[in-house]
Amino acid sequence: MSFVVGRVSRTNLLQRRIGLAALLGVAPLAISAAPSGGPATATADASRCAGVSAMMAGHWPDATTRVTSAQWRAKGYAVAQATQPDRPPVMLTLPAHCEVSGLMRPHRGVDGQDYAIRFRLRLPSTWNGRFLFTGGGGTNGTVGDAIGTLQAGTPDALTRGYAVLAQDSGHDNATNSDPAHGGAVAFGRDPVARADYGGTSLPQVTLAAKALLAQFYGRGPRYSYFMGCSKGGQEGMVLAQRYPALFDGIVAAAPGFALPRAALAEAWNVQAFAGVLRAVGRPVTVPALASTFLPAQGARVRQAILAACDADDGLADGIIGAPGRCTNARVLPQLDAALCRPGEDAGQCLVPAQIDALRKVHDGLRGADGRTIYPGFPWDAGWFDPGWAIWMTGSADGHVPSLNVMLGAGSRAGVFTTPPAAVPATPDALLAYQLAFDPARDAGAILRRAAPFTRSAWQDIGARSTDMSAFRRHGGRLIVPHGMSDPVFSVADTLAWWNGVDRANGGRAASFARVFPVPGMAHCAGGPATDHTDAFDALVAWVERGRAPDQLAGRAGPASPWPGRERPVCRYPLALQATTRDGQTVFACRPEGGLPQRAR
């Protein structure tokens, strides 16, 4: 749940592990433009691009739409994408294209702020007839770069010839961020802005982009795709469920389709780790949360999980490929074996309060009646990897405070509570808000309606319906990659959702929707995982050639323990299994039973 990042984006670790610039759709900095091919062609293209506003007169589906900028970018135009604040940006050289910026549906909010939906569309000079809408991240509020970064190490969508769209979902962090009302979540005070964030902005910008394509190229797109992760994954689910005819294929990775419920679980998990501090009589502070598990203790937890479950897929390699077997009954005895014994270095072993906290995180948030409010997080090899820890406790070096506090509290208060709660955007206030969470008293806030809100936060932002019948009838295809060690959106929730879809479709949901749990992967990327996958290419092959994927090609990134390692990433409910033939290890995706819907 990548939320209000301004307070913590200064850190290297956060950006490295969750791909902050990509998740938040940060617009790139233009660096240079090299000359294009011939002078006559360049002049004609530039003139056509400059005339976009006049070209679209009377052709916008929403009459409030207007072009704010239309600039011709010659071949070789370079942009810089920031990934870490203290390192040079990544340079991207783009093909010749027309970059169009616009806005639509301006309005004055009930909070007195001015809002509008802003978008960017890049139109390549050599168009392949395809359209890609790239999702946002966090609280949005920034227009994405509209370049279409796909799999690491492969050309972006614009370079491949796609027309690429991005938007800010109806509010602007530069003008709508109010420190007195939670900073970047201040838009949550306006019902229209909250609804646009939840998804009502999506069809508006999509239809505008398609209309522009039709005028600019003389025809609309042959194929339309959407790709996003985190909040972008939620947007993909919104499109599939509420606006099923707009896209032929959707990649909705690590989908935040239950964002309000996940925000409640963030508070629950903060309280779980706070219990470790209270058990030893230490004050609960944001910096102290990072010390609830020392690095050696986190490593001990990972070792216990691997000892219980690593070899179940046929190979002890640091990847838990058969997650359905990794239950409490298997893991808790291994954790108990790591309890401190007399004379043992306390920094190298565990205490009962730590195991109790881990079990609470694993088992999930339940109400007083015992019903699950939000599923827990499955045991996996990525627990206490830096990309996991920054959410749950904060980084061990203290540079990144717990994101479940710093990001989760503000978003729960400002966006997912009706009416929005006023919580100062300070570490102490945000922590106090999370520690005061009472499921019996506070969980209902995500379902509440109160003037001027005629819809609840769950109605605006939740996108967890199992009724995918309209998307299926449209012929749409959906791929959902999700990290098994995602520390903010539980893969168990995604799998439970898919099981519901499968039941609603008589056991045939895989004909149009497939979930790919990625062992070891954290939120959208990172972790001890083969987290670089070909999900988008697999989607295109499914949509355009009918090749339904049973597995994705996974490759470990440079920050993993095994850079370059390759493994299949299996579609649920298949699982990775390894066998040895003639001295060679062979991997396959086979039935395994899948992840239990309820922790055992």
XYZ file of C-alpha atoms in Angstrom:
600
model
C 0.000 0.000 0.000
C 2.342 2.672 -1.207
C 0.869 5.830 0.216
C 2.084 9.277 1.216
C 5.713 8.931 0.291
C 6.979 12.473 0.565
C 8.109 12.009 4.138
C 10.252 8.968 3.443
C 11.212 9.086 -0.240
C 14.647 10.458 0.660
C 15.837 6.966 1.465
C 17.648 4.674 -0.927
C 16.191 1.502 0.495
C 12.556 2.390 -0.040
C 13.065 3.334 -3.666
C 15.243 0.332 -4.403
C 12.836 -2.168 -2.930
C 9.437 -0.974 -4.071
C 10.402 0.900 -7.230
C 9.078 4.190 -5.895
C 9.329 6.222 -9.083
C 7.527 3.530 -11.078
C 4.851 2.926 -8.435
C 4.064 6.584 -8.021
C 4.158 7.428 -11.696
C 6.745 10.157 -11.184
C 7.090 12.232 -14.332
C 10.587 12.134 -15.833
C 12.799 15.154 -16.263
C 13.332 16.052 -19.899
C 17.031 16.262 -20.726
C 17.524 16.647 -24.466
C 16.059 16.189 -27.907
C 18.168 15.009 -30.806
C 17.193 15.782 -34.402
C 14.816 13.351 -36.094
C 15.183 11.825 -39.548
C 14.569 14.287 -42.381
C 13.796 17.988 -41.957
C 10.561 17.818 -43.959
C 9.240 14.845 -42.008
C 10.213 16.390 -38.687
C 8.526 19.669 -39.602
C 5.326 17.932 -40.696
C 5.208 15.783 -37.572
C 5.856 18.764 -35.318
C 3.141 20.764 -37.064
C 0.635 17.925 -36.725
C 1.457 17.518 -33.054
C 1.119 21.252 -32.416
C -2.336 21.161 -33.985
C -3.751 18.506 -31.666
C -5.921 20.937 -29.746
C -7.629 22.218 -32.907
C -7.819 18.670 -34.277
C -9.810 17.529 -31.233
C -12.295 20.401 -31.214
C -15.732 18.806 -30.936
C -14.311 15.286 -30.692
C -13.666 14.880 -26.967
C -16.129 12.476 -25.280
C -16.140 14.840 -22.291
C -16.553 18.458 -23.380
C -14.521 19.733 -20.411
C -11.369 18.136 -21.834
C -8.676 20.476 -23.085
C -5.075 20.162 -24.216
C -2.631 22.042 -22.018
C 0.475 21.116 -24.001
C 1.304 19.287 -27.228
C 5.001 18.979 -28.005
C 6.812 17.076 -30.708
C 9.658 14.966 -29.326
C 12.158 14.087 -32.022
C 13.891 10.716 -32.157
C 16.567 10.622 -29.491
C 14.655 12.768 -27.011
C 16.042 11.742 -23.637
C 14.422 11.682 -20.245
C 15.787 10.948 -16.811
C 13.920 8.733 -14.382
C 14.969 9.134 -10.761
C 15.327 5.897 -8.810
C 17.569 6.933 -5.910
C 18.012 10.530 -4.769
C 21.771 10.374 -4.274
C 22.574 8.620 -7.563
C 22.393 9.722 -11.185
C 19.001 9.116 -12.792
C 18.430 6.355 -15.299
C 18.538 7.818 -18.801
C 15.967 6.721 -21.360
C 16.185 7.612 -25.033
C 12.770 7.662 -26.654
C 11.541 7.294 -30.234
C 9.956 10.186 -32.105
C 6.554 10.952 -30.657
C 3.980 13.600 -29.837
C 3.615 14.237 -26.107
C 0.146 15.532 -25.251
C -0.828 16.770 -21.806
C -4.360 17.662 -20.885
C -6.936 18.004 -18.159
C -10.638 17.373 -17.775
C -13.519 17.643 -15.324
C -12.215 20.586 -13.259
C -14.254 21.286 -10.143
C -14.157 23.151 -6.854
C -14.215 20.645 -4.021
C -16.316 20.883 -0.860
C -13.012 21.577 0.888
C -12.468 24.704 -1.195
C -9.649 23.219 -3.280
C -9.564 23.150 -7.085
C -9.351 19.712 -8.660
C -9.079 18.263 -12.160
C -8.066 15.008 -13.837
C -4.730 15.516 -15.577
C -3.240 13.115 -18.098
C -0.298 12.560 -20.439
C -0.449 10.612 -23.713
C 2.543 9.821 -25.887
C 1.770 9.137 -29.557
C 4.654 7.437 -31.417
C 5.350 8.440 -34.995
C 5.439 4.740 -35.862
C 2.359 3.301 -34.159
C 1.787 -0.433 -33.842
C -1.965 -0.013 -33.423
C -1.871 -0.803 -29.715
C -2.721 1.290 -26.669
C -1.337 0.931 -23.131
C -2.647 2.695 -20.035
C -0.086 2.573 -17.215
C -1.369 2.605 -13.639
C -0.428 4.891 -10.815
C 0.765 4.218 -7.294
C 0.296 5.283 -3.713
C -2.055 8.215 -3.413
C -1.359 9.126 -7.049
C -1.518 12.913 -7.455
C 1.298 12.900 -10.009
C 0.871 12.340 -13.734
C 2.861 9.269 -14.725
C 5.617 9.378 -17.333
C 3.537 7.541 -19.997
C 6.579 5.621 -21.232
C 5.373 2.152 -20.301
C 8.249 0.454 -18.487
C 7.659 -3.292 -18.796
C 10.042 -6.109 -17.853
C 13.474 -5.032 -16.630
C 16.029 -5.172 -19.403
C 13.481 -5.034 -22.228
C 12.298 -2.097 -24.371
C 9.555 0.071 -22.947
C 6.113 0.134 -24.521
C 6.617 3.489 -26.282
C 9.777 2.174 -27.939
C 7.798 -0.895 -29.016
C 5.326 1.362 -30.792
C 2.528 1.574 -28.243
C 0.605 4.771 -27.589
C 0.961 5.171 -23.823
C -1.311 6.958 -21.340
C -0.884 7.995 -17.696
C -2.947 10.168 -15.327
C -3.007 11.602 -11.794
C -6.490 10.243 -10.824
C -8.047 13.620 -10.212
C -5.857 15.504 -7.750
C -2.469 17.186 -7.824
C 0.073 16.731 -5.055
C 1.613 20.081 -5.960
C -1.582 22.032 -5.310
C -3.922 19.780 -3.318
C -1.476 18.632 -0.655
C -2.421 20.311 2.636
C -0.158 19.758 5.685
C -3.032 20.631 7.985
C -5.067 17.737 6.600
C -2.557 14.914 6.186
C -0.490 16.289 3.324
C -0.998 14.288 0.126
C -4.141 12.582 1.483
C -5.982 15.903 1.873
C -7.954 15.179 -1.305
C -9.848 12.566 0.720
C -12.011 15.350 2.177
C -13.723 15.887 -1.185
C -16.176 13.167 -2.324
C -15.544 13.707 -6.039
C -11.758 13.649 -5.643
C -11.953 10.489 -3.524
C -14.202 8.788 -6.062
C -11.870 9.801 -8.904
C -8.966 8.320 -6.951
C -10.978 5.163 -6.389
C -11.590 4.692 -10.094
C -14.092 7.075 -11.668
C -11.241 8.923 -13.383
C -10.191 5.782 -15.257
C -12.905 5.558 -17.941
C -12.786 9.309 -18.470
C -9.108 9.437 -19.437
C -9.340 6.138 -21.331
C -12.137 7.399 -23.565
C -10.335 10.707 -24.064
C -7.147 8.896 -25.110
C -8.983 6.605 -27.519
C -10.743 9.563 -29.107
C -7.401 11.314 -29.581
C -5.886 8.190 -31.118
C -8.754 7.931 -33.574
C -8.284 11.531 -34.715
C -4.491 11.537 -34.704
C -3.989 8.241 -36.542
C -7.296 8.020 -38.390
C -8.248 4.860 -36.519
C -8.669 3.637 -32.985
C -6.462 1.032 -31.307
C -6.700 -2.555 -32.455
C -5.770 -3.788 -28.960
C -6.022 -1.957 -25.650
C -4.016 -2.936 -22.564
C -3.653 -1.789 -18.984
C -0.721 -2.518 -16.686
C -0.202 -1.472 -13.078
C 1.002 -2.611 -9.677
C -0.120 -1.769 -6.128
C -2.603 1.100 -6.523
C -2.124 0.515 -10.232
C -3.179 -3.081 -9.660
C -6.308 -1.806 -7.948
C -6.966 0.344 -11.001
C -6.655 -2.704 -13.227
C -9.228 -4.516 -11.103
C -11.559 -1.507 -11.212
C -11.382 -1.509 -15.004
C -12.041 -5.248 -15.259
C -14.960 -5.139 -12.841
C -16.648 -1.765 -13.425
C -15.649 -0.926 -17.006
C -15.079 -4.360 -18.573
C -15.364 -3.353 -22.242
C -12.543 -0.799 -22.286
C -9.545 -3.145 -22.332
C -8.650 -6.430 -23.996
C -5.940 -7.345 -21.508
C -4.971 -6.236 -18.011
C -1.953 -6.893 -15.799
C -3.066 -6.080 -12.255
C 0.010 -6.863 -10.152
C -0.077 -6.946 -6.334
C -3.541 -5.428 -6.568
C -4.651 -3.097 -3.812
C -8.233 -4.066 -4.585
C -9.034 -4.219 -0.868
C -7.112 -1.063 0.073
C -9.370 0.041 2.947
C -9.263 -3.414 4.571
C -5.516 -3.669 4.053
C -5.154 -0.319 5.827
C -6.881 -1.820 8.859
C -4.431 -4.725 8.767
C -1.529 -2.276 8.726
C -2.680 -0.959 12.099
C -3.058 -4.541 13.371
C 0.494 -5.396 12.307
C 1.904 -2.242 13.934
C 0.239 -3.319 17.160
C 1.678 -6.818 16.821
C 5.250 -5.526 16.716
C 4.547 -2.934 19.398
C 3.729 -5.895 21.651
C 7.375 -6.985 21.459
C 8.491 -3.654 22.901
C 5.848 -3.707 25.620
C 6.830 -7.241 26.632
C 10.302 -6.009 27.596
C 9.113 -2.747 29.111
C 10.359 -0.468 26.347
C 8.426 2.587 25.134
C 6.739 2.202 21.772
C 8.174 4.729 19.329
C 8.590 4.715 15.563
C 12.395 4.275 15.775
C 11.985 1.536 18.396
C 9.810 -0.560 16.076
C 12.842 -1.165 13.869
C 14.652 -2.748 16.825
C 11.931 -5.295 17.630
C 13.939 -7.764 15.533
C 17.673 -7.349 15.151
C 19.112 -8.373 11.752
C 20.390 -11.665 13.133
C 16.973 -12.413 14.616
C 15.241 -11.664 11.318
C 17.694 -14.018 9.623
C 16.850 -16.642 12.229
C 13.169 -16.305 11.336
C 13.925 -16.786 7.632
C 16.040 -19.827 8.428
C 13.208 -21.331 10.445
C 10.718 -20.817 7.606
C 13.113 -22.299 5.072
C 13.883 -25.250 7.314
C 10.169 -25.980 7.520
C 9.215 -25.475 3.892
C 12.085 -24.942 1.437
C 12.512 -28.554 0.343
C 8.790 -29.212 -0.194
C 9.109 -28.353 -3.886
C 11.876 -30.908 -4.347
C 14.864 -28.580 -4.012
C 16.310 -26.675 -1.033
C 17.330 -23.516 -2.889
C 15.966 -20.619 -0.842
C 12.688 -20.560 -2.775
C 9.478 -21.945 -1.274
C 7.852 -23.220 -4.425
C 5.086 -25.231 -2.710
C 3.527 -22.571 -0.465
C 0.348 -24.503 0.292
C 2.289 -26.786 2.600
C 3.941 -23.990 4.586
C 1.511 -23.820 7.511
C 1.707 -22.896 11.186
C 1.972 -26.572 12.010
C 5.218 -26.726 10.061
C 6.729 -23.321 10.866
C 5.917 -22.669 14.528
C 7.935 -25.657 15.838
C 10.944 -24.342 13.907
C 10.461 -20.886 15.427
C 10.120 -22.417 18.882
C 13.447 -24.171 18.294
C 15.001 -20.726 17.841
C 13.935 -19.528 21.315
C 16.772 -18.289 23.479
C 18.384 -20.811 25.768
C 20.440 -20.072 28.889
C 23.779 -18.572 27.934
C 22.822 -17.904 24.316
C 23.465 -14.487 22.789
C 20.103 -12.707 23.042
C 20.691 -10.935 19.742
C 20.946 -14.242 17.901
C 17.795 -15.988 19.136
C 14.098 -15.271 19.670
C 11.879 -14.539 22.655
C 8.220 -15.632 23.007
C 6.866 -12.122 22.387
C 8.567 -12.070 18.989
C 7.026 -15.371 17.943
C 3.647 -14.145 19.166
C 3.993 -11.036 16.962
C 4.897 -13.147 13.923
C 1.940 -15.411 14.454
C -0.424 -12.428 14.668
C 0.912 -11.093 11.363
C 0.562 -14.508 9.761
C -2.919 -15.223 11.096
C -4.377 -11.879 10.057
C -6.997 -9.465 11.356
C -10.296 -10.839 12.603
C -13.310 -9.215 14.153
C -14.843 -9.970 17.538
C -16.998 -12.635 15.868
C -13.924 -14.436 14.568
C -14.555 -13.565 10.952
C -11.599 -12.492 8.852
C -11.420 -8.779 8.154
C -8.165 -9.125 6.229
C -6.166 -12.336 5.713
C -2.734 -12.767 7.213
C 0.572 -12.949 5.400
C 1.843 -16.410 4.425
C 5.127 -17.765 5.707
C 7.705 -17.222 2.998
C 11.418 -16.781 2.393
C 11.080 -13.009 2.045
C 10.157 -12.358 5.687
C 12.624 -9.805 7.109
C 14.182 -9.136 3.764
C 14.691 -5.333 3.683
C 11.749 -4.841 1.311
C 9.490 -6.691 3.762
C 10.876 -5.095 6.920
C 10.451 -1.483 5.818
C 6.695 -1.947 5.906
C 6.371 -3.981 9.068
C 9.028 -2.503 11.368
C 11.187 -0.080 9.386
C 14.687 -0.608 8.071
C 17.314 -1.972 10.412
C 19.562 1.064 9.821
C 16.794 3.414 10.903
C 16.719 5.291 7.601
C 13.199 4.152 6.682
C 10.561 4.244 9.441
C 7.798 1.650 9.347
C 5.661 2.372 6.306
C 2.699 0.761 8.035
C 2.917 3.752 10.366
C 4.129 6.557 8.141
C 2.015 5.719 5.106
C -0.709 3.438 6.390
C -1.982 5.665 9.196
C -2.352 8.781 7.091
C -4.180 7.018 4.297
C -6.494 5.186 6.695
C -7.362 8.462 8.403
C -7.593 10.713 5.377
C -8.914 8.501 2.576
C -10.455 5.323 3.975
C -12.340 6.758 6.948
C -15.699 8.525 6.517
C -15.705 11.305 7.445
C -11.911 11.740 7.188
C -10.101 11.920 10.519
C -7.716 14.766 11.266
C -4.366 13.203 12.165
C -1.236 15.385 12.110
C 1.358 14.114 9.671
C 4.006 13.565 12.338
C 5.552 10.213 13.331
C 4.258 10.347 16.908
C 0.704 11.229 15.894
C 0.587 8.611 13.142
C 1.911 5.931 15.480
C -0.596 6.872 18.178
C -3.398 6.570 15.622
C -2.300 3.039 14.682
C -1.861 1.951 18.307
C -5.347 3.204 19.181
C -6.981 1.094 16.461
C -9.770 -1.118 17.782
C -11.302 -3.464 15.183
C -14.655 -3.578 16.954
C -14.880 0.219 17.025
C -12.954 1.354 13.952
C -13.262 -1.264 11.215
C -16.735 -0.029 10.286
C -15.344 3.364 9.276
C -14.454 2.035 5.834
C -18.145 1.168 5.254
C -19.612 4.352 6.727
C -21.405 7.042 4.725
C -21.752 10.535 6.104
C -22.542 13.852 4.432
C -21.160 14.999 2.083
C -20.112 11.428 1.227
C -22.990 9.450 -0.291
C -20.698 6.462 -0.819
C -18.358 4.713 1.589
C -14.611 4.435 1.103
C -15.102 0.742 0.380
C -17.621 1.537 -2.364
C -15.307 4.140 -3.868
C -12.026 2.252 -3.674
C -12.698 -1.438 -3.076
C -12.554 -3.549 -6.255
C -12.805 -7.090 -4.944
C -15.961 -8.323 -6.655
C -15.931 -11.937 -7.790
C -18.451 -11.128 -10.530
C -16.201 -10.927 -13.572
C -18.882 -12.101 -15.996
C -18.960 -8.914 -18.092
C -15.183 -8.936 -18.519
C -15.335 -12.609 -19.488
C -18.085 -11.955 -22.042
C -16.062 -9.095 -23.494
C -13.242 -11.576 -24.101
C -10.890 -9.812 -21.687
C -7.811 -11.471 -20.234
C -6.395 -10.759 -16.775
C -2.967 -11.648 -15.339
C -2.317 -11.022 -11.639
C 1.298 -11.462 -10.432
C 1.634 -11.124 -6.647
C 4.621 -11.568 -4.334
C 4.337 -14.300 -1.717
C 6.278 -11.997 0.630
C 4.282 -8.866 -0.139
C 4.109 -7.176 3.294
C 1.182 -4.821 2.630
C -1.290 -6.532 0.265
C -1.584 -10.162 1.272
C -1.338 -12.675 -1.556
C -3.700 -14.824 0.537
C -6.421 -12.249 -0.119
C -5.735 -12.323 -3.855
C -5.895 -16.111 -3.946
C -9.092 -16.171 -1.905
C -10.570 -13.704 -4.402
C -9.562 -15.899 -7.356
C -11.085 -18.944 -5.672
C -14.342 -16.996 -5.420
C -14.147 -16.050 -9.089
C -13.464 -19.670 -9.973
C -16.508 -20.860 -8.022
C -18.661 -18.213 -9.696
C -17.492 -19.493 -13.077
C -17.987 -23.191 -12.465
C -14.292 -23.899 -12.084
C -13.380 -22.184 -15.376
C -11.977 -18.843 -14.184
C -8.566 -19.716 -15.648
C -10.090 -19.281 -19.093
C -9.860 -15.501 -18.614
C -8.078 -14.717 -15.280
C -4.846 -16.175 -13.904
C -2.973 -15.383 -10.691
C 0.791 -15.938 -10.473
C 2.152 -15.985 -6.894
C 5.863 -15.125 -6.979
C 7.784 -16.913 -4.186
C 9.970 -14.579 -2.129
C 8.882 -11.374 -3.873
C 8.016 -8.325 -1.779
C 5.660 -5.518 -2.828
C 5.727 -5.381 -6.641
C 9.433 -6.258 -6.781
C 12.475 -7.236 -4.752
C 13.175 -9.926 -2.214
C 14.842 -13.341 -2.569
C 12.852 -14.002 -5.713
C 12.830 -14.413 -9.456
C 10.833 -11.202 -9.486
C 11.487 -10.070 -13.066
C 8.761 -11.729 -15.117
C 7.372 -11.486 -18.640
C 3.816 -10.854 -17.459
C 3.028 -8.219 -20.102
C 4.422 -10.249 -22.993
C 2.472 -13.257 -21.724
C -0.689 -11.144 -21.647
C -0.196 -9.972 -25.236
C 0.371 -13.551 -26.387
C -2.826 -14.609 -24.612
C -4.940 -11.774 -26.028
C -3.606 -11.774 -29.574
C -2.594 -15.399 -30.128
C -4.735 -17.300 -27.652
C -1.723 -18.672 -25.751
C -2.929 -18.921 -22.141
C 0.102 -19.005 -19.822
C 0.521 -21.731 -17.212
C 3.783 -20.113 -16.140
C 5.720 -16.896 -16.460
C 9.436 -16.768 -17.102
C 10.992 -15.503 -13.875
C 14.500 -14.122 -13.445
C 16.202 -12.894 -10.276
C 17.304 -9.273 -10.261
C 20.709 -7.910 -9.251
C 19.647 -7.262 -5.637
C 18.568 -10.874 -5.062
C 20.821 -13.499 -3.440
C 21.212 -15.142 -6.861
C 21.322 -12.542 -9.670
C 20.269 -14.033 -12.976
C 18.693 -17.185 -11.529
C 15.766 -18.383 -13.651
C 12.672 -20.212 -12.459
C 9.149 -20.681 -13.786
C 6.526 -18.677 -11.897
C 3.470 -20.921 -11.788
C -0.147 -19.958 -12.116
C -2.285 -20.707 -9.099
C -3.230 -23.388 -8.069
C -0.205 -24.997 -9.743
C 3.052 -24.944 -7.819
C 6.732 -25.228 -8.645
C 8.193 -28.712 -8.406
C 11.780 -29.735 -9.078
C 13.007 -33.151 -10.192
C 16.478 -34.404 -11.059
C 17.048 -36.152 -14.364
C 20.471 -37.305 -15.473
C 22.090 -34.963 -12.990
C 20.064 -31.969 -14.187
C 17.368 -30.199 -12.168
C 14.145 -29.768 -14.110
C 11.380 -27.426 -12.993
C 7.700 -27.772 -13.785
C 4.364 -26.344 -12.664
C 2.143 -29.078 -11.280
C -0.963 -29.343 -9.075
C -0.056 -28.833 -5.441
C -3.226 -27.803 -3.672
C -2.388 -24.145 -3.318
C -2.276 -21.806 -0.382
C -4.866 -22.426 2.328
C -7.539 -19.740 2.490
C -7.386 -19.771 6.282
C -4.235 -20.126 8.320
C -3.812 -23.437 10.038
